[in-house]
Tab-separated table of C-alpha atoms in Angstrom:
chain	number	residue	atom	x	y	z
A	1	UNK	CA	0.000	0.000	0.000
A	2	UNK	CA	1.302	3.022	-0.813
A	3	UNK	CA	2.347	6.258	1.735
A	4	UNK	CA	-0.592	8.349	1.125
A	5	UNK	CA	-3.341	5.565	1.530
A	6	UNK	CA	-1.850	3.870	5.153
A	7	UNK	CA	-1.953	7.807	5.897
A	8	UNK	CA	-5.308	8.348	4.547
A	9	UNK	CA	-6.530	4.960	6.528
A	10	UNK	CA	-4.467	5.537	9.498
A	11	UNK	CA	-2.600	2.617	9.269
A	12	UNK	CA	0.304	3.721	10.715
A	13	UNK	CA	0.810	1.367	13.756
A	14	UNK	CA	2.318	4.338	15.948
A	15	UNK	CA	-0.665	6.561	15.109
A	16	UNK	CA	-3.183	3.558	16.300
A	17	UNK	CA	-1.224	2.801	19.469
A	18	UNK	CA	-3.463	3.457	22.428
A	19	UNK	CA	-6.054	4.999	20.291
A	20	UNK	CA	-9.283	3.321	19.156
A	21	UNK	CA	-10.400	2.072	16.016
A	22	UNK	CA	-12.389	4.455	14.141
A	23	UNK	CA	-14.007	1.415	12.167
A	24	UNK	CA	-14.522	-0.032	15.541
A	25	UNK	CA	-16.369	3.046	16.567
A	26	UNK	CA	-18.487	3.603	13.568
A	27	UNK	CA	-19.431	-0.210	14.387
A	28	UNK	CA	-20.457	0.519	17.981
A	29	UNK	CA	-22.574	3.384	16.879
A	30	UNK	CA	-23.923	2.003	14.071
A	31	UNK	CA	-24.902	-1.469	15.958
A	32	UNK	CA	-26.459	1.054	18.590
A	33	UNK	CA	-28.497	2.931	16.723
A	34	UNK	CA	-30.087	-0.267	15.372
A	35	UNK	CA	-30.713	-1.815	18.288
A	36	UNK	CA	-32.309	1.620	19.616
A	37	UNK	CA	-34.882	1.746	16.293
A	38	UNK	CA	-38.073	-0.655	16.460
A	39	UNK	CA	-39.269	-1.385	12.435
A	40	UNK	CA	-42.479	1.374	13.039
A	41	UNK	CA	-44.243	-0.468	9.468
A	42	UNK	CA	-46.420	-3.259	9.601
A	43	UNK	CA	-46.304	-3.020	5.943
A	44	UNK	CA	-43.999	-2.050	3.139
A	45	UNK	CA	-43.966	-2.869	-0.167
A	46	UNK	CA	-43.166	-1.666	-3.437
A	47	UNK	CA	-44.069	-2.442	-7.142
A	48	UNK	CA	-42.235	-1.492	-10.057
A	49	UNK	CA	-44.480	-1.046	-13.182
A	50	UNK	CA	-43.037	-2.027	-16.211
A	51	UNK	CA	-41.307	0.233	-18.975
A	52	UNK	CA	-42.747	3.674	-16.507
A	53	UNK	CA	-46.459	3.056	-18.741
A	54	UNK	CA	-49.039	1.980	-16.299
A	55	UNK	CA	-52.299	0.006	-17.934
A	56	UNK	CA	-55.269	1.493	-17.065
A	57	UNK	CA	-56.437	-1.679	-17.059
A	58	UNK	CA	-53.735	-3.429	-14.991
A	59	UNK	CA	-54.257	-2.149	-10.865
A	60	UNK	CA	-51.924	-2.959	-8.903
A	61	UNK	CA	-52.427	-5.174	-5.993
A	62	UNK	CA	-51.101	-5.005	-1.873
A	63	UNK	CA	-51.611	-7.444	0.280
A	64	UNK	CA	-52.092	-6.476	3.944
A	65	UNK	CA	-51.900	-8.867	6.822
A	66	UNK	CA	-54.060	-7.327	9.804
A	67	UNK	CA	-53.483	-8.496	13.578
A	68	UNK	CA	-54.083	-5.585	15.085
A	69	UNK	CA	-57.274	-3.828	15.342
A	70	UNK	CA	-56.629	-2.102	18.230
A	71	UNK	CA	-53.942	0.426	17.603
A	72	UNK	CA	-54.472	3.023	14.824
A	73	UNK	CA	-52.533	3.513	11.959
A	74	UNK	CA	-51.239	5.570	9.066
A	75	UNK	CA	-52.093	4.488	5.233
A	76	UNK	CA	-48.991	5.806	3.363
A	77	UNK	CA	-48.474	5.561	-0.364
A	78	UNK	CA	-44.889	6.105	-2.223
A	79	UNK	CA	-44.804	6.872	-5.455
A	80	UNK	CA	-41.854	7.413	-7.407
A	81	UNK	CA	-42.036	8.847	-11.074
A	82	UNK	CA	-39.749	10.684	-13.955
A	83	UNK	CA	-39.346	13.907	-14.883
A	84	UNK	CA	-41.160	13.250	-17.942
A	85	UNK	CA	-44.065	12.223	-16.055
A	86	UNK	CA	-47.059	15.272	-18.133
A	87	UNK	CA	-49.073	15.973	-15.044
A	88	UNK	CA	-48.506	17.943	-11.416
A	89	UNK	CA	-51.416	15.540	-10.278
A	90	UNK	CA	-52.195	11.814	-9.808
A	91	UNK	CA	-55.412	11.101	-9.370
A	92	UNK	CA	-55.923	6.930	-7.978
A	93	UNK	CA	-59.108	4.382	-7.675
A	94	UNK	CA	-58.380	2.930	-4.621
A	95	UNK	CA	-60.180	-0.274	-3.654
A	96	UNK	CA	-59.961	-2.310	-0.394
A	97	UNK	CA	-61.007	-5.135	0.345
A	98	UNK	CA	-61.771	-6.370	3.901
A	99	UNK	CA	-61.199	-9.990	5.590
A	100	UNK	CA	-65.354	-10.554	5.463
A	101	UNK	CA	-65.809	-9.768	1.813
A	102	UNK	CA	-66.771	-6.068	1.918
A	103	UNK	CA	-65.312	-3.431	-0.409
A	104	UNK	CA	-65.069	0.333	0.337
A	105	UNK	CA	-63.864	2.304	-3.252
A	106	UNK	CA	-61.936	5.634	-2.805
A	107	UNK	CA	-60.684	8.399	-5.186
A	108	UNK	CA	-58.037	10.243	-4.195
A	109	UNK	CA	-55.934	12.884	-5.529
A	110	UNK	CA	-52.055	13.307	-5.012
A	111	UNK	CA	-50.416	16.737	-6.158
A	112	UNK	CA	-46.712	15.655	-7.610
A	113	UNK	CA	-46.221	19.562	-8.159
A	114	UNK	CA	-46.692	22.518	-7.236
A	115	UNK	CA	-48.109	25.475	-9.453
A	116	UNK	CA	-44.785	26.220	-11.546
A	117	UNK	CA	-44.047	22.577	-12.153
A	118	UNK	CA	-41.242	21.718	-9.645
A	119	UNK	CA	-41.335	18.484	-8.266
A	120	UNK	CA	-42.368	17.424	-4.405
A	121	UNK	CA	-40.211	15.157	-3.263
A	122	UNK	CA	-36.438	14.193	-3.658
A	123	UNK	CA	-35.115	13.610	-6.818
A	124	UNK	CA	-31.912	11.922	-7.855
A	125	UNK	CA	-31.470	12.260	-11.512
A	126	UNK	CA	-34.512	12.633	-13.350
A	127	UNK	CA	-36.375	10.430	-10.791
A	128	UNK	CA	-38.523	11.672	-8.344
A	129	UNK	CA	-39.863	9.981	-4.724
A	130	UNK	CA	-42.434	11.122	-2.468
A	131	UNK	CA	-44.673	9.490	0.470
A	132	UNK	CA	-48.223	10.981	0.604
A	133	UNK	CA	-50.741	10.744	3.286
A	134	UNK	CA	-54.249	8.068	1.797
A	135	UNK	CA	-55.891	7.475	5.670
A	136	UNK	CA	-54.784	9.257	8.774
A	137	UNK	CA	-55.222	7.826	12.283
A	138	UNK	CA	-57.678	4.985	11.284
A	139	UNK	CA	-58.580	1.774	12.936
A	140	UNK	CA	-58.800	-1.375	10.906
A	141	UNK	CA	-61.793	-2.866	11.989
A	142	UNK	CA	-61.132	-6.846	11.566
A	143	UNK	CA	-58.374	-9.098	11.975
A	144	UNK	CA	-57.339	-10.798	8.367
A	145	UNK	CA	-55.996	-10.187	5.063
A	146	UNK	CA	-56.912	-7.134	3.235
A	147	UNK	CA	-56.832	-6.422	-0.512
A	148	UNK	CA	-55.690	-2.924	-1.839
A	149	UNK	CA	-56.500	-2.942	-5.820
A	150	UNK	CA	-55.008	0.487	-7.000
A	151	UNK	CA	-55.819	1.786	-11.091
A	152	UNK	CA	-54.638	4.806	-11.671
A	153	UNK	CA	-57.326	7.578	-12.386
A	154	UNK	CA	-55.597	9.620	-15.396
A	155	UNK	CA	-57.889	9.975	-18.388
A	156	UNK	CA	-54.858	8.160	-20.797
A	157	UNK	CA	-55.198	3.958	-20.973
A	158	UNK	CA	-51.274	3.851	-20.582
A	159	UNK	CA	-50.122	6.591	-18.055
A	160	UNK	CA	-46.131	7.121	-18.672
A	161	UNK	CA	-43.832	8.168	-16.163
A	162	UNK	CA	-44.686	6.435	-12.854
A	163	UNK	CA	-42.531	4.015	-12.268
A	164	UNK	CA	-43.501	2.225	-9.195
A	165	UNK	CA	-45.857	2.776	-6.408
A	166	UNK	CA	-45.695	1.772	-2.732
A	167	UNK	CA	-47.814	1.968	0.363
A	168	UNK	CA	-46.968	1.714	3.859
A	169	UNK	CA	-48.872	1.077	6.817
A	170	UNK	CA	-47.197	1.993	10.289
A	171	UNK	CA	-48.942	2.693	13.660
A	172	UNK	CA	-50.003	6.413	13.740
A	173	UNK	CA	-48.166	9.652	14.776
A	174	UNK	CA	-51.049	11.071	16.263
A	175	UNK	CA	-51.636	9.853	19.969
A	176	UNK	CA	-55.178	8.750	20.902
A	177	UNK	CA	-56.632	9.028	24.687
């Protein structure tokens, strides 16, 4: 290895003598910081859609495995597009399905920009990710599997530009008495 590397990696036995580690220390802290952070989602999950050209006709489906019904929760959807994507809005039919059978259909609306056209969220390149609030502080009301079926809502048969969506469902932020 050559001078300016050991330097640069502090491999110089005489600088490390009675010192610690600094990888050893990153590892403590990192290890720590873990063990200090409980996984807040019950539910995660992403799904690319082919090419960035969502079917109209092709919804995308979430699974959701409910054992809690007493806690209440936070319905979170990510949704991560290009800069080519031609609309500040997103509008999505939004269908669950509940353990018993019943269905409850929802249309929501997600702004992706603001006024003048620049992007919410991060971007890194020309590809943009945001999380947006679906259901706030909710209760789900039975134990079981439920069914999200998600179309988009855009008035083309193959929207371009999305290029996956997500949704997330962790306990809620807001306390209840």
């Amino acid at each position: 290895m050559g001078y300016k590397l050991k330097k640069l990696l502090n491999l110089n036995p005489q600088y490390r003598k009675n010192k610690p580690v600094p990888i050893v220390i990153a590892f403590v802290m990192l290890l720590s910081i873990s063990w200090g952070c409980k996984p807040s989602a019950d539910m995660a999950e992403n799904q690319d859609i082919p090419h960035a050209r969502w079917d109209m006709n092709k919804p995308l489906r979430f699974e959701y495995q409910c054992n809690d019904t007493l806690n209440y929760k936070d319905i979170l959807f990510s949704i991560r597009h290009t800069g080519q994507y031609p609309y500040s809005n997103l509008f999505l039919f939004i269908t669950t399905m509940a353990p018993n059978g019943s269905t409850q259909k929802d249309t929501v609306e997600f702004m992706l920009a603001n006024a003048r056209g620049k992007w919410f969220g991060s971007g890194i390149g020309d590809v943009y990710s945001l999380q947006l609030i679906f259901r706030r502080n909710i209760r789900f009301g039975q134990k079981g599997r439920y069914i999200f079926y998600i179309h988009h809502g855009m008035r083309e048969k193959e929207l371009n530009g999305i290029t996956d969506l997500g949704i997330l469902i962790k306990n809620s932020e807001i306390k209840n008495n």
